[in-house]
Structures are given as structure tokens and as C-alpha cells.
XYZ file of C-alpha atoms in Angstrom:
356
model
C 4.066 18.149 11.289
C 2.073 15.916 8.955
C 3.760 12.546 8.413
C 2.902 10.357 5.424
C 3.515 6.610 5.445
C 4.456 5.428 1.946
C 4.714 1.833 0.761
C 7.493 1.518 -1.827
C 7.455 -1.292 -4.398
C 10.646 -0.663 -6.427
C 9.878 -3.551 -8.774
C 12.379 -4.901 -11.268
C 15.273 -3.725 -13.431
C 15.609 0.055 -13.570
C 12.598 0.370 -11.287
C 14.824 0.206 -8.235
C 17.184 2.822 -9.691
C 14.608 5.447 -10.629
C 12.529 4.929 -7.473
C 15.582 5.901 -5.413
C 15.659 9.262 -7.195
C 11.960 9.862 -6.641
C 12.379 9.236 -2.931
C 15.418 11.517 -2.885
C 13.308 14.308 -4.393
C 10.391 13.716 -2.022
C 12.725 13.926 0.973
C 14.256 17.132 -0.400
C 10.863 18.759 -0.915
C 9.719 17.751 2.567
C 12.914 19.182 4.044
C 12.494 22.507 2.213
C 8.813 22.795 3.104
C 9.129 21.823 6.742
C 5.425 21.113 7.340
C 5.350 17.457 6.315
C 7.607 14.416 6.111
C 7.638 10.881 4.731
C 8.251 7.436 6.172
C 9.065 4.804 3.549
C 8.634 1.039 3.913
C 9.902 -1.231 1.127
C 8.283 -4.336 -0.356
C 10.342 -6.563 -2.714
C 7.417 -7.632 -4.907
C 7.542 -8.024 -8.669
C 8.781 -10.425 -11.324
C 12.140 -11.161 -9.728
C 10.285 -11.885 -6.476
C 8.016 -14.224 -8.469
C 11.028 -16.176 -9.749
C 12.184 -16.750 -6.164
C 8.877 -17.173 -4.350
C 6.411 -18.279 -7.050
C 4.148 -15.275 -6.471
C 4.146 -11.630 -7.522
C 3.289 -10.376 -4.042
C 2.437 -11.820 -0.635
C -1.000 -13.377 -0.217
C -1.822 -10.777 2.430
C -0.232 -7.996 0.388
C -3.356 -5.835 0.207
C -3.825 -6.103 3.945
C -0.230 -4.956 4.450
C -0.618 -2.039 2.051
C -3.961 -0.875 3.410
C -2.418 1.059 6.300
C -0.333 3.337 4.065
C -1.184 6.809 2.790
C 0.192 6.055 -0.665
C 1.990 3.453 -2.772
C 5.052 4.349 -4.835
C 5.572 1.779 -7.589
C 8.587 1.290 -9.832
C 8.764 -0.565 -13.141
C 7.700 -4.212 -13.137
C 8.795 -6.812 -15.680
C 11.344 -9.526 -16.407
C 12.123 -11.334 -19.699
C 11.297 -14.828 -18.407
C 8.031 -13.859 -16.665
C 4.906 -13.485 -18.863
C 3.599 -9.919 -18.845
C 0.047 -11.003 -18.032
C 1.243 -12.350 -14.674
C 2.686 -9.042 -13.520
C -0.421 -7.212 -14.710
C -2.940 -9.636 -13.218
C -1.217 -10.633 -9.990
C 0.311 -7.309 -8.955
C -0.911 -4.207 -10.777
C -4.555 -5.199 -11.271
C -4.698 -6.839 -7.872
C -3.809 -3.515 -6.252
C -5.839 -1.311 -8.604
C -9.019 -3.354 -8.278
C -8.505 -4.371 -4.645
C -8.130 -0.738 -3.593
C -10.801 0.551 -5.990
C -8.292 2.809 -7.753
C -10.861 3.521 -10.418
C -9.175 6.619 -11.828
C -5.987 6.396 -13.861
C -4.760 9.930 -14.411
C -2.088 10.621 -17.012
C -0.929 14.103 -17.967
C 0.056 14.573 -21.609
C 2.246 17.646 -21.338
C 5.105 18.739 -23.551
C 7.746 20.167 -21.235
C 9.821 23.158 -22.189
C 13.180 21.936 -23.460
C 11.731 18.748 -24.974
C 11.234 18.156 -28.695
C 8.006 16.630 -29.946
C 7.954 14.524 -33.127
C 4.961 16.597 -34.238
C 5.731 19.342 -36.727
C 5.046 22.932 -35.605
C 3.495 21.953 -32.256
C 4.499 23.774 -29.063
C 4.146 23.376 -25.314
C 0.866 25.298 -25.540
C -0.502 22.784 -28.055
C 0.299 19.633 -26.068
C -1.088 20.057 -22.572
C -4.038 17.874 -21.626
C -5.040 15.158 -19.162
C -6.356 11.682 -19.914
C -8.771 10.220 -17.362
C -8.810 6.456 -17.898
C -11.307 4.139 -16.228
C -9.040 1.866 -14.210
C -11.029 -0.940 -12.601
C -13.572 -2.257 -15.103
C -13.929 -2.452 -18.867
C -11.805 -4.740 -20.957
C -9.349 -5.490 -18.138
C -11.922 -7.093 -15.858
C -10.475 -10.552 -16.505
C -13.858 -11.981 -17.439
C -14.296 -14.543 -20.188
C -14.005 -18.192 -21.051
C -11.837 -20.515 -23.151
C -13.773 -23.142 -25.119
C -12.611 -26.382 -26.759
C -9.002 -25.670 -25.875
C -6.489 -27.530 -28.011
C -9.012 -28.466 -30.699
C -9.783 -27.112 -34.158
C -12.980 -25.632 -32.715
C -11.086 -23.569 -30.137
C -12.432 -20.098 -29.362
C -12.568 -17.578 -26.527
C -14.872 -14.947 -25.089
C -13.194 -11.865 -23.618
C -15.828 -9.893 -21.743
C -15.662 -6.208 -20.902
C -17.514 -5.265 -17.745
C -19.134 -1.816 -17.727
C -21.343 -0.852 -14.797
C -23.412 2.291 -14.465
C -21.635 3.117 -11.198
C -18.164 2.625 -12.677
C -18.867 4.474 -15.903
C -20.711 7.367 -14.315
C -18.115 8.041 -11.640
C -15.163 8.210 -14.044
C -17.055 10.541 -16.392
C -18.123 12.757 -13.505
C -14.528 12.834 -12.231
C -13.402 14.095 -15.645
C -15.902 16.956 -15.596
C -15.020 17.869 -12.004
C -11.325 17.852 -12.923
C -11.964 20.137 -15.890
C -13.865 22.552 -13.664
C -11.217 22.443 -10.925
C -8.357 23.116 -13.331
C -10.227 25.683 -15.426
C -10.180 23.534 -18.534
C -12.866 24.175 -21.108
C -13.640 20.812 -22.671
C -14.108 17.151 -21.807
C -13.806 14.712 -24.712
C -15.204 11.207 -24.382
C -13.471 8.582 -26.540
C -15.358 5.391 -27.417
C -16.174 3.107 -30.356
C -19.950 3.121 -30.251
C -20.405 2.304 -33.928
C -18.799 -1.137 -33.505
C -19.155 -2.031 -29.800
C -22.908 -1.808 -29.695
C -23.378 -2.611 -26.019
C -20.462 -1.346 -23.917
C -19.656 1.803 -25.864
C -23.253 2.783 -26.594
C -23.880 2.396 -22.851
C -20.870 4.657 -22.144
C -22.028 7.235 -24.705
C -25.487 7.459 -23.164
C -24.096 7.962 -19.654
C -21.646 10.586 -20.910
C -24.544 12.474 -22.460
C -26.498 12.282 -19.191
C -23.634 13.453 -16.977
C -22.538 16.222 -19.343
C -25.890 17.971 -18.816
C -24.861 18.609 -15.197
C -21.872 20.672 -16.390
C -23.187 23.348 -18.763
C -20.008 25.380 -18.215
C -17.860 22.620 -19.753
C -18.079 21.802 -23.455
C -18.711 18.069 -23.967
C -17.202 16.412 -27.056
C -17.389 12.829 -28.288
C -14.936 11.079 -30.629
C -14.446 7.575 -31.949
C -11.142 6.130 -30.784
C -9.706 5.979 -34.312
C -10.532 9.642 -34.914
C -9.152 10.554 -31.488
C -5.873 8.789 -32.315
C -5.507 10.908 -35.440
C -6.400 14.071 -33.538
C -3.759 13.326 -30.869
C -1.197 13.554 -33.653
C -2.685 16.182 -35.940
C -4.442 18.523 -33.523
C -3.475 17.814 -29.879
C -4.476 21.386 -29.012
C -8.116 20.287 -29.320
C -7.942 18.446 -26.016
C -8.220 19.622 -22.407
C -9.524 16.567 -20.550
C -10.059 13.203 -22.239
C -12.125 10.464 -20.580
C -12.159 6.915 -21.893
C -12.301 3.226 -21.077
C -9.568 1.056 -19.613
C -8.283 -0.383 -22.901
C -8.572 2.749 -25.018
C -7.008 4.798 -22.243
C -4.070 2.427 -21.989
C -3.334 2.717 -25.707
C -4.032 6.434 -26.107
C -1.855 7.455 -23.184
C 1.159 5.701 -24.694
C 0.488 7.660 -27.873
C 0.220 10.737 -25.676
C 3.598 9.940 -24.141
C 5.126 9.656 -27.612
C 3.940 13.095 -28.723
C 5.099 14.608 -25.417
C 8.694 13.465 -25.794
C 8.710 9.774 -24.982
C 7.741 7.215 -22.395
C 10.711 8.174 -20.211
C 8.843 11.373 -19.379
C 5.441 9.838 -18.620
C 3.863 9.059 -15.268
C 0.485 7.830 -14.096
C -1.641 8.082 -10.959
C -3.937 5.241 -9.875
C -6.413 7.039 -7.665
C -9.021 6.113 -5.126
C -10.381 9.682 -4.962
C -12.370 9.163 -1.775
C -9.286 8.089 0.173
C -10.916 4.892 1.406
C -7.810 3.067 0.216
C -4.300 4.243 -0.661
C -3.651 5.478 -4.199
C -0.670 4.277 -6.248
C 1.796 6.354 -8.280
C 4.042 4.966 -11.010
C 6.091 5.684 -14.100
C 4.603 3.974 -17.140
C 7.827 2.752 -18.735
C 9.086 -0.797 -18.430
C 11.906 -2.308 -16.407
C 14.369 -1.983 -19.337
C 16.546 -5.027 -18.560
C 18.952 -4.014 -21.357
C 20.165 -0.996 -19.341
C 19.424 -2.227 -15.842
C 22.382 -1.798 -13.493
C 24.163 0.702 -15.741
C 22.897 3.726 -13.836
C 21.813 5.573 -16.973
C 18.004 5.276 -16.791
C 16.055 8.510 -17.058
C 14.354 9.087 -13.660
C 12.077 11.989 -14.688
C 8.948 9.861 -15.199
C 9.356 8.233 -11.789
C 9.995 11.607 -10.152
C 6.921 12.979 -11.956
C 4.955 10.132 -10.357
C 6.211 11.361 -6.981
C 4.848 14.757 -7.993
C 1.486 13.150 -8.641
C 1.557 11.856 -5.078
C 2.274 15.346 -3.759
C -0.608 16.756 -5.789
C -2.933 14.035 -4.498
C -1.991 14.962 -0.936
C -2.905 18.581 -1.693
C 0.537 20.076 -2.361
C -0.319 21.515 -5.768
C 2.297 24.277 -5.495
C 5.020 21.684 -4.978
C 3.754 19.710 -7.956
C 3.985 22.831 -10.108
C 7.469 23.622 -8.783
C 8.568 20.102 -9.617
C 7.336 20.457 -13.205
C 9.232 23.750 -13.421
C 12.372 22.017 -12.142
C 12.096 19.450 -14.957
C 11.843 22.267 -17.470
C 14.827 24.085 -15.997
C 16.844 20.869 -16.205
C 15.773 20.253 -19.800
C 16.376 23.823 -20.951
C 19.803 24.132 -19.308
C 20.863 20.712 -20.691
C 23.796 20.495 -18.290
C 22.748 17.283 -16.538
C 20.872 14.756 -18.678
C 20.828 10.985 -19.146
C 21.899 9.489 -22.517
C 18.333 9.086 -23.812
C 18.006 12.881 -23.652
C 21.375 13.489 -25.294
C 23.442 13.781 -22.118
C 26.200 11.800 -20.463
C 25.054 11.808 -16.857
C 23.801 9.109 -14.537
C 20.377 8.474 -13.058
C 21.625 9.696 -9.698
C 23.147 12.832 -11.237
C 19.767 13.840 -12.636
C 18.037 13.251 -9.301
C 20.683 15.336 -7.540
C 20.335 18.164 -10.065
C 16.550 18.291 -9.709
C 17.023 18.567 -5.945
C 19.530 21.383 -6.471
C 17.107 23.248 -8.751
C 14.335 22.921 -6.184
C 16.603 24.304 -3.472
C 17.593 27.372 -5.443
C 14.097 28.431 -6.485
């Protein structure tokens, strides 16, 4: 039997609540399958840890995490801790330290979910965004000049390397080929960002020639934003930079039913380091401890882990279980119009998986 060692970082607020349901579902799937199992080790890192210890994670945190097959991350955030600290000292530290250069976010309208877009169906909203995850505008490079004076100004520098840009674009084309998707759309802003985005555009053009079976499209980020809303059916695979990907995937979550149904994979495709799987919603301190948080996004992140480990059939079955839950509408959290608890929803997804 294959045994996977998973590092669990429940995080803050509702993170701990929804992570419990994801682990419940993973254990259920492993039990049904019978060919693999999971061992979970917990790490208390996050904003609440920072308030107690003065740090977001242990100094040797990456060394501790390195031995695991995957990292399962809950929501991170706390009202009295600046957001840039949790991003810089936890999320980016892991993403960059483990070269998780692919951020993969499905934009998929599930059956049983309403989209705010008029006359759009589940067939229209079903694409994948491949976001560069280790370079670009989130590299942390720059300088602050004349601080505190009237002549104060800053430089925020985006780092784009040929290696980093080429590998994320190639990943997008390989993904399209693997999943029988017909197009890859690159999203940039080459008319205004005359170094970084022109550089990206040229590399996209180069790489696209290696994939004559996949149609290569290019859009400016403003046009792509409009197309997400007006014509989401135009997209199969989208590849874009760190900043644009961060913004566009939240828009993608909105058209697919809300951020409570959105998950993301931070991948090191070569397996040199562990990959990390997370829901993309916040820690929601206003409902923390009430047991009413929607766990679907966090459970979807667990599905991303299964898919990364090669259990594609189980990933597909998990998506089907979400749709069964949402169509039957018997067990739903308040944000989806129900009256049930976080734990109730996790239990019901497990029950659906068992009866299929």
C-alpha cells in the first residue's frame, strides 16, 4: 500500500474548520480505494502563531516540510496582522523556497450552482488558469527612496526570467494537450509594460510553435477580464503572470459561483519539492468558530492533491460528489442557502462518495 505523508497547516479562523473536512474526505477516499493511505502531521503556523511567537512559521520550517509528499494549507489571516506578512513570510516563503512555480486554478461552474452571468451554463464556464507562481511582480524586489520626505518614491520590480517564463508557458501547452483542450490563451499587457510583457509575449510565440495542434491566442489583461465575463466559453487554458493570474482567478471564482467554491494548487511539477494545496478564500474571522463555513473549496484542494498524485479518477468522482450535493440541496451551508454545518457538508460528501 502506498502511504503519503502530508504536512497540514490549518492556518487561522475557519481554516482549521474546513481543513478538518478535507482530511475527513481524504481518509474516506483512501479507505474506499484501499491501495493508498495518508499520514497527517500538523503545524500551527499562521497569523495567530505570529501573534504568540513573533514569526509566521519556524525558522527551519522549509527543512521540516521538505520530507513530506504534499502540504495541505488552510486559510491564513487575522485582523491585527498585516496581510503582507502572511503572504511574504509564509505563503511566498513556501512557494518560492520549494520552487512551486505553477499555480493551477480551475474555473469550473459546477452543476447545481448559479453563475451571475446571464445565459451561461456549465459548458460555458470550464477552463483552467495557469499562473506563474514564483517570479513576476511578487518577487519582492524594489527599493524605497527618501522615505518620510516630500520626495518619497518607490520602485517595485517585477522579475521575469527566460527559464521561469518559458517553463510556465510550456506547462500550459502540455496541460492543454494532456486534457484534450484546444486553446491556450496568454494574458499580458505588452502595450504598456514594454519590457516584462513584451518579453513574455515573445517567449509565448516561440513556445507555441512547438505545439501546432494547440491554438495559441494572446489577449491584453483588460480585454481578457471582459471576456471572462462576456464570453468565458472562449477559454480552455489561460497562462499569465503572477499578478494578473492572482486577479483574474478571483474574477474566475466569482463567475463560477463564488470564492467559497475555489481552490488552488501550488505545484512543483518535477516533484523535487512537495507541492501545496489550498482554498483561496480568507480566514473569515466574522464566522470563525460558528461551524457554518463552506468546506467545498478546501475539499476541492484535497482533490487537487489526489490529482497531483495521479488519482485522476478520484478527483473526477470528488467533483461529481460536489455536484450531487449541490443538485440535491439537502445538506448545504448558509452561504449556499442551507442550514447545515461545515461538518455536516463534509459528512454528506463522504456519504455520496461511498454510495457511488
